[in-house]
mmCIF file of C-alpha atoms and ligand atoms in Angstrom:
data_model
loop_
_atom_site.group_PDB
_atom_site.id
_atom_site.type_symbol
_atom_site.label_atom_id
_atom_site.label_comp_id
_atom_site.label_asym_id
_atom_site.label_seq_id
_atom_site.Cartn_x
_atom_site.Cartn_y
_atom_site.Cartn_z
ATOM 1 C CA UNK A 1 -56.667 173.376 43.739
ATOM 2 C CA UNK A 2 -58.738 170.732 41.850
ATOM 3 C CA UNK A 3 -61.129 171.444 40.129
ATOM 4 C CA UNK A 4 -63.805 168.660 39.387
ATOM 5 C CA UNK A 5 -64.854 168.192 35.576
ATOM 6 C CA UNK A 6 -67.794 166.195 34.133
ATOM 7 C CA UNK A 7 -66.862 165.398 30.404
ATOM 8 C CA UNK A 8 -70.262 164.198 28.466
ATOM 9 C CA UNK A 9 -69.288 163.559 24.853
ATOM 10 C CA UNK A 10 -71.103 161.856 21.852
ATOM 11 C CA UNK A 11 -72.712 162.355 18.526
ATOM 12 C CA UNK A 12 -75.103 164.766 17.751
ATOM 13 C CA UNK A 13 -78.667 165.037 19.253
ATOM 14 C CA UNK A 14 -77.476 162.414 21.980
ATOM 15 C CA UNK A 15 -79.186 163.663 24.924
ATOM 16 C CA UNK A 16 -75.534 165.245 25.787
ATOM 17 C CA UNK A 17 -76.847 168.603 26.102
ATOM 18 C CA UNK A 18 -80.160 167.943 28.163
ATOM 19 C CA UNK A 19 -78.186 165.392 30.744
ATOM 20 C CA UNK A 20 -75.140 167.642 30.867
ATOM 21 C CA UNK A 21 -77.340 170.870 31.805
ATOM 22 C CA UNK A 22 -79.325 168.886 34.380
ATOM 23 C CA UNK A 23 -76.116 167.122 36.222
ATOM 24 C CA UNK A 24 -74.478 170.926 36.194
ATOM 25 C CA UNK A 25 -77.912 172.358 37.532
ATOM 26 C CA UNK A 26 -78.022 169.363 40.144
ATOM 27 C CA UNK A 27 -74.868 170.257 41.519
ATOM 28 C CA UNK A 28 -74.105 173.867 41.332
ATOM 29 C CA UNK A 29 -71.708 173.439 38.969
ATOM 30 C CA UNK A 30 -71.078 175.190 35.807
ATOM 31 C CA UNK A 31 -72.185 174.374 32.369
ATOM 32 C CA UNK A 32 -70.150 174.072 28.924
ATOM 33 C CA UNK A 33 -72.040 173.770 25.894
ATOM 34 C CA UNK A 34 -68.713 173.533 23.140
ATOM 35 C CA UNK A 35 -71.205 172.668 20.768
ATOM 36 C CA UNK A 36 -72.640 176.266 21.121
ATOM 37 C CA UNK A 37 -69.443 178.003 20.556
ATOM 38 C CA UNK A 38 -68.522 176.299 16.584
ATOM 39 C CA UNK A 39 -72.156 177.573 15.840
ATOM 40 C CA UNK A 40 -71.548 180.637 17.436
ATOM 41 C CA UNK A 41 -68.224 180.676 15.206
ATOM 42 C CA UNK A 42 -70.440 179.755 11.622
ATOM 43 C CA UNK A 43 -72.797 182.164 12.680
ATOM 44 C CA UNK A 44 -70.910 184.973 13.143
ATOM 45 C CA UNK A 45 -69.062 183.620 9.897
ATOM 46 C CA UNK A 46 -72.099 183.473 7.737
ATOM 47 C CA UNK A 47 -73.234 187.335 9.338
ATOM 48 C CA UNK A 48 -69.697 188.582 8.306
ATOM 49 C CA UNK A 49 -69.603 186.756 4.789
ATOM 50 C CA UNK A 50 -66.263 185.097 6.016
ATOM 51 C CA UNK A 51 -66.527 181.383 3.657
ATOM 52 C CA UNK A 52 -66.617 178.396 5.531
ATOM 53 C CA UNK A 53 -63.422 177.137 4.092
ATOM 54 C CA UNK A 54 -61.438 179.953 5.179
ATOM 55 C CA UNK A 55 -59.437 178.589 7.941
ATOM 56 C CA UNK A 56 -57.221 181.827 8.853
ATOM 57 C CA UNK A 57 -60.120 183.860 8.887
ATOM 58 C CA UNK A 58 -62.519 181.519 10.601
ATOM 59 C CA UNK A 59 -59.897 180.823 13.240
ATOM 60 C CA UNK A 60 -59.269 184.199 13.920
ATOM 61 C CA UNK A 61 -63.194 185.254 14.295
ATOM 62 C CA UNK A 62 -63.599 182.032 16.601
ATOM 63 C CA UNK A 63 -60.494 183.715 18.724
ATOM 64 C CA UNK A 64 -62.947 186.982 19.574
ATOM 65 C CA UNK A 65 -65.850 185.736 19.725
ATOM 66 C CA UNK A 66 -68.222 188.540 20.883
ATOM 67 C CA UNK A 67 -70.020 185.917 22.596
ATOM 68 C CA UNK A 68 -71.908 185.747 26.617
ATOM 69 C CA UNK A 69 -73.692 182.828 28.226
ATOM 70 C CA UNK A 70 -76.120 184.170 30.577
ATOM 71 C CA UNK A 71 -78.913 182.093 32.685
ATOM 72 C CA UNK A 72 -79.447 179.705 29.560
ATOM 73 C CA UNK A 73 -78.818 182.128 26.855
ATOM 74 C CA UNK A 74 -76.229 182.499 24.278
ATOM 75 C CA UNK A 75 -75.845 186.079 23.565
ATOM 76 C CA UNK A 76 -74.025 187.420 20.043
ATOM 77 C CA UNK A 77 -72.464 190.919 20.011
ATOM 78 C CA UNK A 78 -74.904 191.769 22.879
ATOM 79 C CA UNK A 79 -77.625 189.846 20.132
ATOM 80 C CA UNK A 80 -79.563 186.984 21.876
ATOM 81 C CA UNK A 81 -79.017 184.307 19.634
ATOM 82 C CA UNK A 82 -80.019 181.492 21.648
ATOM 83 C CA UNK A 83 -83.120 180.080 19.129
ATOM 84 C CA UNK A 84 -80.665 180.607 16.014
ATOM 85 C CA UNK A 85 -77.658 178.823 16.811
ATOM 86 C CA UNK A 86 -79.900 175.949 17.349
ATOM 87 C CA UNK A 87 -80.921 175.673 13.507
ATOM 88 C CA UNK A 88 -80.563 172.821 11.721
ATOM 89 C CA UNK A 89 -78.092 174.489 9.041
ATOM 90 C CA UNK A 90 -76.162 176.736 11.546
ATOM 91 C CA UNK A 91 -75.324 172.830 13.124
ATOM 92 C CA UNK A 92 -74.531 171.874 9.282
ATOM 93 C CA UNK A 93 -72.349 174.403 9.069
ATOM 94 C CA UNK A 94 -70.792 174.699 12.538
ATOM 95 C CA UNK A 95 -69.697 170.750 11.577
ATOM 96 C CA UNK A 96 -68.477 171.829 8.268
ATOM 97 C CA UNK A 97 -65.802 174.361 10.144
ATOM 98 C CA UNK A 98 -65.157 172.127 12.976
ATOM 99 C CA UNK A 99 -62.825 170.391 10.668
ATOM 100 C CA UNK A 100 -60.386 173.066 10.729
ATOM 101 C CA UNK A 101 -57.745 172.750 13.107
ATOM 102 C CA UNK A 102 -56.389 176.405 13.438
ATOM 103 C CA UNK A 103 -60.380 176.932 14.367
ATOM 104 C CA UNK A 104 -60.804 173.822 16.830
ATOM 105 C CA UNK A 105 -57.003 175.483 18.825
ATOM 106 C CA UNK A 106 -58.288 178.917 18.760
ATOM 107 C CA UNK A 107 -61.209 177.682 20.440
ATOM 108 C CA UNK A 108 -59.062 175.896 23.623
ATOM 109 C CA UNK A 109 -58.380 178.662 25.486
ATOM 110 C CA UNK A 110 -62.099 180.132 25.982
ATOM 111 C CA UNK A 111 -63.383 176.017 26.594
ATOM 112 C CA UNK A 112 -60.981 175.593 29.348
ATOM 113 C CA UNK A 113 -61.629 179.307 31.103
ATOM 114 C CA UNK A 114 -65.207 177.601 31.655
ATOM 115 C CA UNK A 115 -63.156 175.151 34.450
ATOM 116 C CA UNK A 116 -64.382 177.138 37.475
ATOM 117 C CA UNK A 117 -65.301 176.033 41.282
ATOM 118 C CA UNK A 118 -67.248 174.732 42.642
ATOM 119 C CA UNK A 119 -66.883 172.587 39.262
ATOM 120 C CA UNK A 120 -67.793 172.278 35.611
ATOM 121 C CA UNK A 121 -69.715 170.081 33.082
ATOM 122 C CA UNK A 122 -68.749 169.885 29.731
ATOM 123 C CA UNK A 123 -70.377 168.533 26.420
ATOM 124 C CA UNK A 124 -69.589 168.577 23.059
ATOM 125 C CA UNK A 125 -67.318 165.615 20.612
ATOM 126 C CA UNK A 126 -63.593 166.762 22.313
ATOM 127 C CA UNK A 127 -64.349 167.203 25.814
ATOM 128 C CA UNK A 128 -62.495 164.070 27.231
ATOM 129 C CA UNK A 129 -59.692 163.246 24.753
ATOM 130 C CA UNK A 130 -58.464 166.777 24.217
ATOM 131 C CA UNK A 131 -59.649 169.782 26.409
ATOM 132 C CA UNK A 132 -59.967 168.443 29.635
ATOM 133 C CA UNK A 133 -58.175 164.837 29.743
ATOM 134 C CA UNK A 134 -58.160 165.245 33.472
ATOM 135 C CA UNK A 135 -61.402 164.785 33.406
ATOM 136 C CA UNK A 136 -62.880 163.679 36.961
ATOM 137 C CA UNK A 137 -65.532 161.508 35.338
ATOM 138 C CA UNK A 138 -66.128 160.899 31.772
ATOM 139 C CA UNK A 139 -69.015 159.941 29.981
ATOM 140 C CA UNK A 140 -69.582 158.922 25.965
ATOM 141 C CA UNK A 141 -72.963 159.083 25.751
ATOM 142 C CA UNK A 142 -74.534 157.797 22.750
ATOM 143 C CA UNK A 143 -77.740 156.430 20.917
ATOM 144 C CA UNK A 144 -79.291 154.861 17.705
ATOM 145 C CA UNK A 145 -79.173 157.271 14.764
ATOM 146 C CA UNK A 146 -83.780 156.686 14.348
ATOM 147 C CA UNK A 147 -83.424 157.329 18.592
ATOM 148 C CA UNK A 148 -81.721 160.576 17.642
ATOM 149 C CA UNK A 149 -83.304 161.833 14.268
ATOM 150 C CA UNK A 150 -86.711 161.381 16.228
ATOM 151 C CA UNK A 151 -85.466 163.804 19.307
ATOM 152 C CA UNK A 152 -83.935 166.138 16.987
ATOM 153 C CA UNK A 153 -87.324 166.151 15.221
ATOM 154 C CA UNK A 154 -89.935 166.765 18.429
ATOM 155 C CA UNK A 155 -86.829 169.712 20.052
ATOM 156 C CA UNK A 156 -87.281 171.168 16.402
ATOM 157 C CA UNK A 157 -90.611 171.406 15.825
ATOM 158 C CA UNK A 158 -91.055 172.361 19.723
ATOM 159 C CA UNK A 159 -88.855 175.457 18.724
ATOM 160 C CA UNK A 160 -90.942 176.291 15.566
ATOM 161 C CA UNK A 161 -88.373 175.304 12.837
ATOM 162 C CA UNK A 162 -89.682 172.850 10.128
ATOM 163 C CA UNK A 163 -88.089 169.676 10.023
ATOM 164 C CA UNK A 164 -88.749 165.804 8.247
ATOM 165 C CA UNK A 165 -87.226 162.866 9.320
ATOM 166 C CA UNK A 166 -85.765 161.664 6.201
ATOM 167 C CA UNK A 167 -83.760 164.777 6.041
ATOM 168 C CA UNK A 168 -82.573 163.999 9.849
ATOM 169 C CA UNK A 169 -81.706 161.157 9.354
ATOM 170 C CA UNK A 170 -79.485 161.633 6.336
ATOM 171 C CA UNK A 171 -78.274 164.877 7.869
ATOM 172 C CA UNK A 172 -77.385 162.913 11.094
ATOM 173 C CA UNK A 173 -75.930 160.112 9.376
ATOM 174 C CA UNK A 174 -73.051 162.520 7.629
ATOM 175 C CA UNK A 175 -72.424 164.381 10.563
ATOM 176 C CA UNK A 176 -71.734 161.589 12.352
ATOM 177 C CA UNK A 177 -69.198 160.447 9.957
ATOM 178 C CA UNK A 178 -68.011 163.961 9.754
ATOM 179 C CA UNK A 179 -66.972 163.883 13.514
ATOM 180 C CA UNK A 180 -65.859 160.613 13.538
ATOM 181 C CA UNK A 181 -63.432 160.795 10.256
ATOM 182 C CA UNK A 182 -61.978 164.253 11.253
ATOM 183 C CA UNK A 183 -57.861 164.123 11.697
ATOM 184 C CA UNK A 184 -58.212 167.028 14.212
ATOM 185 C CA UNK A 185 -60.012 165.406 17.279
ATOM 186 C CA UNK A 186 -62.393 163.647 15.968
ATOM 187 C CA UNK A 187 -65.290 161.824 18.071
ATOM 188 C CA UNK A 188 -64.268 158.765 20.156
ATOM 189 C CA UNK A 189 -64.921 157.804 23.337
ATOM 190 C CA UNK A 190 -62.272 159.012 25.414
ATOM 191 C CA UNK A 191 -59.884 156.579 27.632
ATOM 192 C CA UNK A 192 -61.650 155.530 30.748
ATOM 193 C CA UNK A 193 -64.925 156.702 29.334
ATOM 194 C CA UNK A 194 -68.145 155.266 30.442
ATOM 195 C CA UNK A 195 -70.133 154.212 27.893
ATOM 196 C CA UNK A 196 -73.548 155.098 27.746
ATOM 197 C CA UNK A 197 -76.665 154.068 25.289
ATOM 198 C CA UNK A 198 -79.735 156.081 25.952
ATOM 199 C CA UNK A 199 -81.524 154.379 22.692
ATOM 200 C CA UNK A 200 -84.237 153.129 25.414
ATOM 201 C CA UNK A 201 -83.526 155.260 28.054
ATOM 202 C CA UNK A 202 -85.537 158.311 30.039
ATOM 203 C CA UNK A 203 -83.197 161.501 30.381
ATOM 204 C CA UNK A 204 -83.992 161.099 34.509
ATOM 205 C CA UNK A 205 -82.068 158.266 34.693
ATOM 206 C CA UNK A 206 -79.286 159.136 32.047
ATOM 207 C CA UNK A 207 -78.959 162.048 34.636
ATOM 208 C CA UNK A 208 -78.903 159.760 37.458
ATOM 209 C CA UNK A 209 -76.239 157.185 36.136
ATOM 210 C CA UNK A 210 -73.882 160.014 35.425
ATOM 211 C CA UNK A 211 -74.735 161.356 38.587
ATOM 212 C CA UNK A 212 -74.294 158.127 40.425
ATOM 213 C CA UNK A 213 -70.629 157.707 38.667
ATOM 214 C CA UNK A 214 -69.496 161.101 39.576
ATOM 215 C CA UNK A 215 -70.280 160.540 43.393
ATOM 216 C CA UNK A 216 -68.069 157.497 43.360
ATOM 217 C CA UNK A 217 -65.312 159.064 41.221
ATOM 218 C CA UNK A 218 -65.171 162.070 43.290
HETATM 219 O O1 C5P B 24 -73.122 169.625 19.811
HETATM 220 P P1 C5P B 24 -73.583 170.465 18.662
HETATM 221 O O2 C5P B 24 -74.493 169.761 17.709
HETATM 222 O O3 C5P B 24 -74.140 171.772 19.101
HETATM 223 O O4 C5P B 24 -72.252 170.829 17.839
HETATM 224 C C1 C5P B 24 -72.290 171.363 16.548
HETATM 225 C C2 C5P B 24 -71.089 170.843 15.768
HETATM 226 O O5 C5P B 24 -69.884 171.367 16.331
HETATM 227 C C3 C5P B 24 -70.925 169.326 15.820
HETATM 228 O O6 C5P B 24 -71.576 168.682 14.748
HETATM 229 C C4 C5P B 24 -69.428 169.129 15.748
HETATM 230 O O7 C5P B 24 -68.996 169.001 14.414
HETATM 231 C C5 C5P B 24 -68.853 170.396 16.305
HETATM 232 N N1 C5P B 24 -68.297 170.230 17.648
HETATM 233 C C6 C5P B 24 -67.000 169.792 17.756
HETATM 234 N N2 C5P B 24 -66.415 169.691 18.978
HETATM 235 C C7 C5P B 24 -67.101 169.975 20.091
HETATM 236 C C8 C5P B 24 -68.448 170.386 20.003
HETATM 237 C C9 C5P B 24 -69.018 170.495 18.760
HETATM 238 O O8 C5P B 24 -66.352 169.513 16.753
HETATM 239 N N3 C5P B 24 -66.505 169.870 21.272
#
């Protein structure tokens, strides 16, 4: 059987992971938050003392990740972790490994187990061009890098970390060009992608464009 997949993909602090949680909670489908499971990987890398650069090592902790999704939480070695991952420099670092090819393959097989019924949505940088290229509907969703930095800045501050624009902006700006440059999958929109700028945009109706494509897709 078929099983439907939403791919949302674009640079960081996008919108992805708000618009991809409310088209999956709209209907009944699953959610995959990729993005979650490179920081889980940095985390667990940083708790363990394993260096960022060390590919065999970082591959091989990203291929048991002790890690559970649960009603909106991400749960480490039974640990609920959901707050932390978020962090500015766990993102930092979760870029710096995402590099790594041996890490980004030992990944595949947990991202696609999240293809379930009645159907999935997936976000993250990959989703269309390399784990699911089957994709039933795909969306790039992107926005200016000031439209980003200033989300970034009210979601961190909401959750109690510190955080200054400059630095966001900067930070975003490199990551960007991180993802993008990257031989391994790096972030493009995939073939047959819709393309879609939330710069000036209300997350209701970034939902209900994506929604509106899937219905005639499906
Ligand atoms: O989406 P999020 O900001 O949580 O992702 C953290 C980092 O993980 C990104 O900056 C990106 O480098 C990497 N990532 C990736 N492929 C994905 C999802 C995330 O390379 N599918």
């Amino acid at each position: 059987i078929h099983i439907p997949v939403i791919t949302i993909d674009g640079p960081t602090a996008s919108g992805k992971g708000t618009v991809a949680h409310r088209v999956a909670k709209h209907l009944g489908f699953h959610y995959l938050d990729s993005g979650a499971l490179y920081r889980l990987t940095a985390l667990s890398a940083k708790r363990k003392g394993v260096d960022l650069e060390d590919e065999e090592q970082l591959a091989l902790l990203a291929s048991f990740l002790p890690c559970r999704f649960s009603r909106g939480h991400v749960l480490l070695d039974d640990e609920d972790v959901t707050d932390l991952v978020r962090a500015e420099e766990v993102g930092v670092a979760a870029s710096k490994i995402a590099v790594l090819p041996a890490l980004r393959e030992a990944l595949v097989n947990l991202q696609v187990s999240f293809r379930q019924l009645p159907g999935l949505v997936a976000d993250g940088r990959d989703m269309g061009t390399v784990i699911f290229p089957d994709a039933t509907q795909k969306i790039y969703l992107t926005a200016s890098v000031e439209a980003r930095a200033q989300r970034r800045y009210k979601q961190l501050i909401e959750k109690g970390f510190s955080a200054n624009m400059e630095d966001l902006v900067k930070d975003l700006t490199e990551r960007d060009a991180r993802d993008s440059a990257r031989a391994t999958a790096p972030l493009k929109p995939a073939p047959g992608a819709y393309i879609l700028d939330t710069s000036d945009m209300s997350v209701e109706l970034a939902v209900q464009t994506v929604l509106d494509l899937y219905a005639k897709s499906a």
